[in-house]
Amino acid sequence: MLFQRVRMGVLFSGYVLYSFFEFAKAERIRKTKGKEAWQSYVRPKVQRFCRRSFYWLGMKPEIRHTERLPRTGAYLLIANHQSFFDVNVVLGFLSPKAFLMAKREFQTLPFFGTAVNQVGYFIDRKDPKQAINALRKAIEHLKEGVPFALFPEGTRSTDGEMNPFQKNSLKLAYIAKVPIVPVVIEGTQYVMPKGSFFAVKAQVTVEILEPVHPHDYPDEERLNHWLFTTMQAKKKEMENEKSIH
């Protein structure tokens, strides 16, 4: 266990140092060559890092039903949230071109804040004007045909159980008129639980559920309830499956 943590720390520290140089280069590309060239440069590097963060620990997540992910066009990917590694699951194995949103509090975190600036942006829920601007950016991405990823619980679970979805968290899909792809992640809470800065090896399983279109539901409240109960039931099923094995 100690050796694994030391090894992960050394690898991660080295990669963080390397990434700062890469992100600096990415910023120069954004300013001189535009958004398309910037994203073409940075996306493969982010995907590679997200995958390696699992491989360094001797893990490879089991991803089920990748055929359910739309091959073209925009969609809103939603997932339950247990760990920082959930972001690595999404950008490394599910939707490497997706933009995402993070809480403003994370902006000052070393490396994380810099990394999010390359693949998303921050939202300050205490500042309504800033929050509206962040949501407008998300809608722009979706209308441009770019996927967007969201954790509708709003924060990581402390015990692995799903928290209720935040109100209006699915409104993006209604406004942009895009399908929602629900994803259930099980196991990342053991890799790096909330409050921990150490990562350990654990079994991680990810199941992609059937996409749904928001306009098949009369209002967001009913869609919210259906998605939450469906994802919660699937998570319980995955937990039981793991305990049997």
PDB file of C-alpha atoms in Angstrom:
ATOM      1  CA  MET A   1       0.000   0.000   0.000  1.00  0.00           C
ATOM      2  CA  LEU A   2       2.742   2.487   0.977  1.00  0.00           C
ATOM      3  CA  PHE A   3       4.820   1.612  -2.096  1.00  0.00           C
ATOM      4  CA  GLN A   4       1.774   2.114  -4.317  1.00  0.00           C
ATOM      5  CA  ARG A   5       1.090   5.537  -2.833  1.00  0.00           C
ATOM      6  CA  VAL A   6       4.706   6.629  -3.204  1.00  0.00           C
ATOM      7  CA  ARG A   7       4.803   5.381  -6.779  1.00  0.00           C
ATOM      8  CA  MET A   8       1.566   7.176  -7.627  1.00  0.00           C
ATOM      9  CA  GLY A   9       2.844  10.354  -5.970  1.00  0.00           C
ATOM     10  CA  VAL A  10       6.088  10.342  -7.944  1.00  0.00           C
ATOM     11  CA  LEU A  11       4.353   9.635 -11.248  1.00  0.00           C
ATOM     12  CA  PHE A  12       1.648  12.212 -10.626  1.00  0.00           C
ATOM     13  CA  SER A  13       4.123  14.907  -9.539  1.00  0.00           C
ATOM     14  CA  GLY A  14       6.229  14.342 -12.634  1.00  0.00           C
ATOM     15  CA  TYR A  15       3.212  14.475 -14.881  1.00  0.00           C
ATOM     16  CA  VAL A  16       1.909  17.636 -13.208  1.00  0.00           C
ATOM     17  CA  LEU A  17       5.225  19.379 -13.895  1.00  0.00           C
ATOM     18  CA  TYR A  18       5.140  18.201 -17.495  1.00  0.00           C
ATOM     19  CA  SER A  19       1.494  19.282 -17.834  1.00  0.00           C
ATOM     20  CA  PHE A  20       2.184  22.842 -16.719  1.00  0.00           C
ATOM     21  CA  PHE A  21       4.482  23.246 -19.728  1.00  0.00           C
ATOM     22  CA  GLU A  22       1.882  21.630 -21.988  1.00  0.00           C
ATOM     23  CA  PHE A  23      -0.930  23.840 -20.673  1.00  0.00           C
ATOM     24  CA  ALA A  24       1.228  26.936 -21.149  1.00  0.00           C
ATOM     25  CA  LYS A  25       1.772  25.897 -24.755  1.00  0.00           C
ATOM     26  CA  ALA A  26      -1.967  25.247 -25.125  1.00  0.00           C
ATOM     27  CA  GLU A  27      -2.729  28.777 -23.931  1.00  0.00           C
ATOM     28  CA  ARG A  28      -0.365  30.211 -26.554  1.00  0.00           C
ATOM     29  CA  ILE A  29      -2.133  28.161 -29.224  1.00  0.00           C
ATOM     30  CA  ARG A  30      -5.524  29.389 -28.022  1.00  0.00           C
ATOM     31  CA  LYS A  31      -4.413  33.030 -28.262  1.00  0.00           C
ATOM     32  CA  THR A  32      -2.605  32.764 -31.601  1.00  0.00           C
ATOM     33  CA  LYS A  33      -4.407  30.023 -33.559  1.00  0.00           C
ATOM     34  CA  GLY A  34      -7.917  29.947 -32.157  1.00  0.00           C
ATOM     35  CA  LYS A  35     -10.250  27.546 -30.353  1.00  0.00           C
ATOM     36  CA  GLU A  36     -10.196  24.694 -32.863  1.00  0.00           C
ATOM     37  CA  ALA A  37      -6.389  24.392 -32.955  1.00  0.00           C
ATOM     38  CA  TRP A  38      -6.228  24.768 -29.162  1.00  0.00           C
ATOM     39  CA  GLN A  39      -8.705  21.952 -28.523  1.00  0.00           C
ATOM     40  CA  SER A  40      -7.100  19.707 -31.141  1.00  0.00           C
ATOM     41  CA  TYR A  41      -3.834  20.084 -29.273  1.00  0.00           C
ATOM     42  CA  VAL A  42      -5.019  19.726 -25.691  1.00  0.00           C
ATOM     43  CA  ARG A  43      -7.732  17.054 -25.895  1.00  0.00           C
ATOM     44  CA  PRO A  44      -5.530  14.014 -26.699  1.00  0.00           C
ATOM     45  CA  LYS A  45      -3.187  15.006 -23.875  1.00  0.00           C
ATOM     46  CA  VAL A  46      -6.014  15.310 -21.346  1.00  0.00           C
ATOM     47  CA  GLN A  47      -7.441  11.952 -22.407  1.00  0.00           C
ATOM     48  CA  ARG A  48      -4.024  10.321 -22.103  1.00  0.00           C
ATOM     49  CA  PHE A  49      -3.484  11.718 -18.602  1.00  0.00           C
ATOM     50  CA  CYS A  50      -6.971  10.640 -17.439  1.00  0.00           C
ATOM     51  CA  ARG A  51      -6.360   7.083 -18.639  1.00  0.00           C
ATOM     52  CA  ARG A  52      -2.877   6.915 -17.197  1.00  0.00           C
ATOM     53  CA  SER A  53      -4.135   7.970 -13.770  1.00  0.00           C
ATOM     54  CA  PHE A  54      -5.896   4.591 -13.665  1.00  0.00           C
ATOM     55  CA  TYR A  55      -3.136   2.577 -15.314  1.00  0.00           C
ATOM     56  CA  TRP A  56      -0.542   3.910 -12.849  1.00  0.00           C
ATOM     57  CA  LEU A  57      -2.570   2.281 -10.071  1.00  0.00           C
ATOM     58  CA  GLY A  58      -2.847  -0.994 -11.968  1.00  0.00           C
ATOM     59  CA  MET A  59      -6.501  -0.428 -12.866  1.00  0.00           C
ATOM     60  CA  LYS A  60      -8.579  -0.445 -16.014  1.00  0.00           C
ATOM     61  CA  PRO A  61     -12.235   0.542 -15.530  1.00  0.00           C
ATOM     62  CA  GLU A  62     -14.826  -1.837 -16.903  1.00  0.00           C
ATOM     63  CA  ILE A  63     -16.946   0.246 -19.296  1.00  0.00           C
ATOM     64  CA  ARG A  64     -20.298  -1.257 -20.272  1.00  0.00           C
ATOM     65  CA  HIS A  65     -22.472  -0.384 -23.289  1.00  0.00           C
ATOM     66  CA  THR A  66     -20.256   2.130 -25.065  1.00  0.00           C
ATOM     67  CA  GLU A  67     -22.519   1.591 -28.095  1.00  0.00           C
ATOM     68  CA  ARG A  68     -25.099   3.761 -26.314  1.00  0.00           C
ATOM     69  CA  LEU A  69     -22.921   6.873 -26.599  1.00  0.00           C
ATOM     70  CA  PRO A  70     -23.943   9.023 -29.593  1.00  0.00           C
ATOM     71  CA  ARG A  71     -21.257   8.933 -32.276  1.00  0.00           C
ATOM     72  CA  THR A  72     -21.980  12.410 -33.580  1.00  0.00           C
ATOM     73  CA  GLY A  73     -23.652  15.558 -32.354  1.00  0.00           C
ATOM     74  CA  ALA A  74     -24.066  17.093 -28.933  1.00  0.00           C
ATOM     75  CA  TYR A  75     -25.448  15.446 -25.844  1.00  0.00           C
ATOM     76  CA  LEU A  76     -25.514  16.060 -22.112  1.00  0.00           C
ATOM     77  CA  LEU A  77     -23.684  13.322 -20.236  1.00  0.00           C
ATOM     78  CA  ILE A  78     -24.707  13.095 -16.582  1.00  0.00           C
ATOM     79  CA  ALA A  79     -23.063  10.873 -13.968  1.00  0.00           C
ATOM     80  CA  ASN A  80     -23.144  10.270 -10.238  1.00  0.00           C
ATOM     81  CA  HIS A  81     -20.244  11.823  -8.362  1.00  0.00           C
ATOM     82  CA  GLN A  82     -18.051  10.054  -5.778  1.00  0.00           C
ATOM     83  CA  SER A  83     -14.471  11.101  -6.460  1.00  0.00           C
ATOM     84  CA  PHE A  84     -12.104  13.321  -8.438  1.00  0.00           C
ATOM     85  CA  PHE A  85     -11.537  10.192 -10.534  1.00  0.00           C
ATOM     86  CA  ASP A  86     -15.064  10.502 -11.961  1.00  0.00           C
ATOM     87  CA  VAL A  87     -13.786  13.315 -14.174  1.00  0.00           C
ATOM     88  CA  ASN A  88     -10.969  11.028 -15.345  1.00  0.00           C
ATOM     89  CA  VAL A  89     -13.536   8.353 -16.209  1.00  0.00           C
ATOM     90  CA  VAL A  90     -15.555  10.786 -18.326  1.00  0.00           C
ATOM     91  CA  LEU A  91     -12.675  12.470 -20.176  1.00  0.00           C
ATOM     92  CA  GLY A  92     -10.478   9.386 -20.391  1.00  0.00           C
ATOM     93  CA  PHE A  93     -12.910   6.660 -21.401  1.00  0.00           C
ATOM     94  CA  LEU A  94     -16.364   8.040 -22.266  1.00  0.00           C
ATOM     95  CA  SER A  95     -16.399  11.469 -23.879  1.00  0.00           C
ATOM     96  CA  PRO A  96     -12.903  12.945 -24.321  1.00  0.00           C
ATOM     97  CA  LYS A  97     -14.223  15.968 -26.243  1.00  0.00           C
ATOM     98  CA  ALA A  98     -16.766  16.959 -23.608  1.00  0.00           C
ATOM     99  CA  PHE A  99     -16.600  20.226 -21.750  1.00  0.00           C
ATOM    100  CA  LEU A 100     -17.479  20.220 -18.069  1.00  0.00           C
ATOM    101  CA  MET A 101     -18.202  22.556 -15.201  1.00  0.00           C
ATOM    102  CA  ALA A 102     -16.590  22.664 -11.747  1.00  0.00           C
ATOM    103  CA  LYS A 103     -17.295  24.565  -8.544  1.00  0.00           C
ATOM    104  CA  ARG A 104     -15.510  27.905  -8.224  1.00  0.00           C
ATOM    105  CA  GLU A 105     -13.828  26.677  -5.033  1.00  0.00           C
ATOM    106  CA  PHE A 106     -11.693  24.265  -7.049  1.00  0.00           C
ATOM    107  CA  GLN A 107     -10.162  27.020  -9.173  1.00  0.00           C
ATOM    108  CA  THR A 108      -7.353  27.641  -6.680  1.00  0.00           C
ATOM    109  CA  LEU A 109      -6.370  23.976  -6.355  1.00  0.00           C
ATOM    110  CA  PRO A 110      -2.880  23.258  -7.744  1.00  0.00           C
ATOM    111  CA  PHE A 111      -3.001  21.623 -11.184  1.00  0.00           C
ATOM    112  CA  PHE A 112      -6.767  20.965 -11.037  1.00  0.00           C
ATOM    113  CA  GLY A 113      -7.676  24.604 -11.598  1.00  0.00           C
ATOM    114  CA  THR A 114      -5.273  24.897 -14.530  1.00  0.00           C
ATOM    115  CA  ALA A 115      -6.520  21.635 -16.029  1.00  0.00           C
ATOM    116  CA  VAL A 116     -10.194  22.606 -15.866  1.00  0.00           C
ATOM    117  CA  ASN A 117      -9.429  25.816 -17.764  1.00  0.00           C
ATOM    118  CA  GLN A 118      -8.438  23.615 -20.705  1.00  0.00           C
ATOM    119  CA  VAL A 119     -11.605  21.493 -20.798  1.00  0.00           C
ATOM    120  CA  GLY A 120     -14.284  23.528 -19.054  1.00  0.00           C
ATOM    121  CA  TYR A 121     -14.899  26.382 -16.679  1.00  0.00           C
ATOM    122  CA  PHE A 122     -15.951  27.220 -13.159  1.00  0.00           C
ATOM    123  CA  ILE A 123     -19.337  28.188 -11.787  1.00  0.00           C
ATOM    124  CA  ASP A 124     -19.929  30.302  -8.699  1.00  0.00           C
ATOM    125  CA  ARG A 125     -23.344  29.395  -7.314  1.00  0.00           C
ATOM    126  CA  LYS A 126     -23.158  32.366  -4.913  1.00  0.00           C
ATOM    127  CA  ASP A 127     -22.869  34.781  -7.839  1.00  0.00           C
ATOM    128  CA  PRO A 128     -26.057  34.543  -9.972  1.00  0.00           C
ATOM    129  CA  LYS A 129     -24.641  36.686 -12.788  1.00  0.00           C
ATOM    130  CA  GLN A 130     -21.481  34.569 -13.091  1.00  0.00           C
ATOM    131  CA  ALA A 131     -23.523  31.355 -12.878  1.00  0.00           C
ATOM    132  CA  ILE A 132     -25.800  32.492 -15.713  1.00  0.00           C
ATOM    133  CA  ASN A 133     -22.771  33.323 -17.877  1.00  0.00           C
ATOM    134  CA  ALA A 134     -21.326  29.850 -17.214  1.00  0.00           C
ATOM    135  CA  LEU A 135     -24.602  28.212 -18.200  1.00  0.00           C
ATOM    136  CA  ARG A 136     -24.723  30.286 -21.384  1.00  0.00           C
ATOM    137  CA  LYS A 137     -21.274  28.988 -22.312  1.00  0.00           C
ATOM    138  CA  ALA A 138     -22.479  25.422 -21.745  1.00  0.00           C
ATOM    139  CA  ILE A 139     -25.496  26.002 -23.987  1.00  0.00           C
ATOM    140  CA  GLU A 140     -23.214  27.466 -26.678  1.00  0.00           C
ATOM    141  CA  HIS A 141     -21.065  24.312 -26.634  1.00  0.00           C
ATOM    142  CA  LEU A 142     -24.113  22.083 -26.969  1.00  0.00           C
ATOM    143  CA  LYS A 143     -25.562  24.145 -29.807  1.00  0.00           C
ATOM    144  CA  GLU A 144     -22.187  23.950 -31.570  1.00  0.00           C
ATOM    145  CA  GLY A 145     -22.445  20.152 -31.450  1.00  0.00           C
ATOM    146  CA  VAL A 146     -19.961  19.640 -28.581  1.00  0.00           C
ATOM    147  CA  PRO A 147     -20.857  17.214 -25.745  1.00  0.00           C
ATOM    148  CA  PHE A 148     -21.120  18.543 -22.220  1.00  0.00           C
ATOM    149  CA  ALA A 149     -20.635  16.537 -19.006  1.00  0.00           C
ATOM    150  CA  LEU A 150     -22.350  17.310 -15.728  1.00  0.00           C
ATOM    151  CA  PHE A 151     -22.564  15.858 -12.224  1.00  0.00           C
ATOM    152  CA  PRO A 152     -26.120  16.865 -11.251  1.00  0.00           C
ATOM    153  CA  GLU A 153     -25.623  16.055  -7.546  1.00  0.00           C
ATOM    154  CA  GLY A 154     -23.448  19.170  -7.461  1.00  0.00           C
ATOM    155  CA  THR A 155     -20.816  17.743  -5.133  1.00  0.00           C
ATOM    156  CA  ARG A 156     -19.086  14.447  -4.407  1.00  0.00           C
ATOM    157  CA  SER A 157     -20.854  11.942  -2.191  1.00  0.00           C
ATOM    158  CA  THR A 158     -19.169  11.334   1.170  1.00  0.00           C
ATOM    159  CA  ASP A 159     -20.499   7.772   1.578  1.00  0.00           C
ATOM    160  CA  GLY A 160     -20.902   6.529  -1.994  1.00  0.00           C
ATOM    161  CA  GLU A 161     -24.683   6.972  -1.921  1.00  0.00           C
ATOM    162  CA  MET A 162     -26.267   9.203  -4.542  1.00  0.00           C
ATOM    163  CA  ASN A 163     -27.439  12.626  -3.413  1.00  0.00           C
ATOM    164  CA  PRO A 164     -30.573  14.226  -4.928  1.00  0.00           C
ATOM    165  CA  PHE A 165     -29.988  16.124  -8.156  1.00  0.00           C
ATOM    166  CA  GLN A 166     -29.850  19.873  -7.860  1.00  0.00           C
ATOM    167  CA  LYS A 167     -32.818  21.839  -9.099  1.00  0.00           C
ATOM    168  CA  ASN A 168     -32.468  23.045 -12.718  1.00  0.00           C
ATOM    169  CA  SER A 169     -29.386  20.849 -13.229  1.00  0.00           C
ATOM    170  CA  LEU A 170     -30.949  19.325 -16.371  1.00  0.00           C
ATOM    171  CA  LYS A 171     -32.317  22.550 -17.846  1.00  0.00           C
ATOM    172  CA  LEU A 172     -29.358  22.710 -20.251  1.00  0.00           C
ATOM    173  CA  ALA A 173     -30.746  19.743 -22.187  1.00  0.00           C
ATOM    174  CA  TYR A 174     -34.180  21.375 -22.533  1.00  0.00           C
ATOM    175  CA  ILE A 175     -32.770  24.677 -23.763  1.00  0.00           C
ATOM    176  CA  ALA A 176     -30.243  23.162 -26.187  1.00  0.00           C
ATOM    177  CA  LYS A 177     -32.659  20.374 -27.248  1.00  0.00           C
ATOM    178  CA  VAL A 178     -30.108  17.577 -26.898  1.00  0.00           C
ATOM    179  CA  PRO A 179     -30.389  14.010 -25.549  1.00  0.00           C
ATOM    180  CA  ILE A 180     -29.212  13.096 -22.069  1.00  0.00           C
ATOM    181  CA  VAL A 181     -26.858  10.134 -21.603  1.00  0.00           C
ATOM    182  CA  PRO A 182     -27.011   8.822 -18.003  1.00  0.00           C
ATOM    183  CA  VAL A 183     -23.868   7.133 -16.677  1.00  0.00           C
ATOM    184  CA  VAL A 184     -23.505   5.202 -13.417  1.00  0.00           C
ATOM    185  CA  ILE A 185     -20.033   4.980 -11.870  1.00  0.00           C
ATOM    186  CA  GLU A 186     -19.291   2.487  -9.113  1.00  0.00           C
ATOM    187  CA  GLY A 187     -15.983   2.076  -7.299  1.00  0.00           C
ATOM    188  CA  THR A 188     -14.228   5.434  -7.610  1.00  0.00           C
ATOM    189  CA  GLN A 189     -15.222   6.260  -4.026  1.00  0.00           C
ATOM    190  CA  TYR A 190     -12.675   3.632  -2.978  1.00  0.00           C
ATOM    191  CA  VAL A 191      -9.959   4.940  -5.302  1.00  0.00           C
ATOM    192  CA  MET A 192     -10.019   8.455  -3.862  1.00  0.00           C
ATOM    193  CA  PRO A 193     -12.904   9.258  -1.502  1.00  0.00           C
ATOM    194  CA  LYS A 194     -13.934  12.814  -0.759  1.00  0.00           C
ATOM    195  CA  GLY A 195     -11.502  14.364   1.709  1.00  0.00           C
ATOM    196  CA  SER A 196      -8.574  12.138   0.703  1.00  0.00           C
ATOM    197  CA  PHE A 197      -5.531  13.138  -1.351  1.00  0.00           C
ATOM    198  CA  PHE A 198      -4.283   9.567  -1.755  1.00  0.00           C
ATOM    199  CA  ALA A 199      -5.353   7.182  -4.495  1.00  0.00           C
ATOM    200  CA  VAL A 200      -5.436   3.392  -4.203  1.00  0.00           C
ATOM    201  CA  LYS A 201      -6.331   0.523  -6.485  1.00  0.00           C
ATOM    202  CA  ALA A 202      -9.980  -0.534  -6.572  1.00  0.00           C
ATOM    203  CA  GLN A 203     -12.462  -2.154  -8.925  1.00  0.00           C
ATOM    204  CA  VAL A 204     -14.230   0.512 -11.000  1.00  0.00           C
ATOM    205  CA  THR A 205     -17.274  -0.287 -13.115  1.00  0.00           C
ATOM    206  CA  VAL A 206     -19.061   2.166 -15.393  1.00  0.00           C
ATOM    207  CA  GLU A 207     -22.396   1.538 -17.082  1.00  0.00           C
ATOM    208  CA  ILE A 208     -23.836   3.771 -19.795  1.00  0.00           C
ATOM    209  CA  LEU A 209     -27.637   3.750 -19.758  1.00  0.00           C
ATOM    210  CA  GLU A 210     -29.956   4.335 -22.696  1.00  0.00           C
ATOM    211  CA  PRO A 211     -30.069   7.986 -23.806  1.00  0.00           C
ATOM    212  CA  VAL A 212     -33.298   9.874 -23.134  1.00  0.00           C
ATOM    213  CA  HIS A 213     -34.643  13.036 -24.697  1.00  0.00           C
ATOM    214  CA  PRO A 214     -35.881  15.703 -22.280  1.00  0.00           C
ATOM    215  CA  HIS A 215     -38.899  16.504 -24.419  1.00  0.00           C
ATOM    216  CA  ASP A 216     -40.236  13.006 -23.812  1.00  0.00           C
ATOM    217  CA  TYR A 217     -41.016  14.267 -20.301  1.00  0.00           C
ATOM    218  CA  PRO A 218     -43.534  17.043 -19.590  1.00  0.00           C
ATOM    219  CA  ASP A 219     -41.256  18.908 -17.198  1.00  0.00           C
ATOM    220  CA  GLU A 220     -37.784  18.847 -15.687  1.00  0.00           C
ATOM    221  CA  GLU A 221     -39.014  17.743 -12.266  1.00  0.00           C
ATOM    222  CA  ARG A 222     -40.382  14.459 -13.595  1.00  0.00           C
ATOM    223  CA  LEU A 223     -37.337  13.892 -15.783  1.00  0.00           C
ATOM    224  CA  ASN A 224     -35.100  14.610 -12.788  1.00  0.00           C
ATOM    225  CA  HIS A 225     -37.019  12.097 -10.650  1.00  0.00           C
ATOM    226  CA  TRP A 226     -36.965   9.395 -13.322  1.00  0.00           C
ATOM    227  CA  LEU A 227     -33.241   9.745 -14.009  1.00  0.00           C
ATOM    228  CA  PHE A 228     -32.326   9.810 -10.325  1.00  0.00           C
ATOM    229  CA  THR A 229     -34.361   6.721  -9.428  1.00  0.00           C
ATOM    230  CA  THR A 230     -33.153   4.823 -12.515  1.00  0.00           C
ATOM    231  CA  MET A 231     -29.485   5.623 -11.874  1.00  0.00           C
ATOM    232  CA  GLN A 232     -29.831   4.908  -8.158  1.00  0.00           C
ATOM    233  CA  ALA A 233     -31.392   1.497  -8.872  1.00  0.00           C
ATOM    234  CA  LYS A 234     -28.630   0.655 -11.349  1.00  0.00           C
ATOM    235  CA  LYS A 235     -25.962   1.673  -8.835  1.00  0.00           C
ATOM    236  CA  LYS A 236     -27.497  -0.621  -6.184  1.00  0.00           C
ATOM    237  CA  GLU A 237     -27.542  -3.426  -8.730  1.00  0.00           C
ATOM    238  CA  MET A 238     -23.851  -2.863  -9.502  1.00  0.00           C
ATOM    239  CA  GLU A 239     -22.992  -2.787  -5.774  1.00  0.00           C
ATOM    240  CA  ASN A 240     -24.816  -6.088  -5.220  1.00  0.00           C
ATOM    241  CA  GLU A 241     -23.112  -7.633  -8.219  1.00  0.00           C
ATOM    242  CA  LYS A 242     -19.714  -6.684  -6.804  1.00  0.00           C
ATOM    243  CA  SER A 243     -20.521  -8.121  -3.356  1.00  0.00           C
ATOM    244  CA  ILE A 244     -21.511 -11.462  -4.896  1.00  0.00           C
ATOM    245  CA  HIS A 245     -18.154 -11.718  -6.634  1.00  0.00           C
TER     246      HIS A 245
END
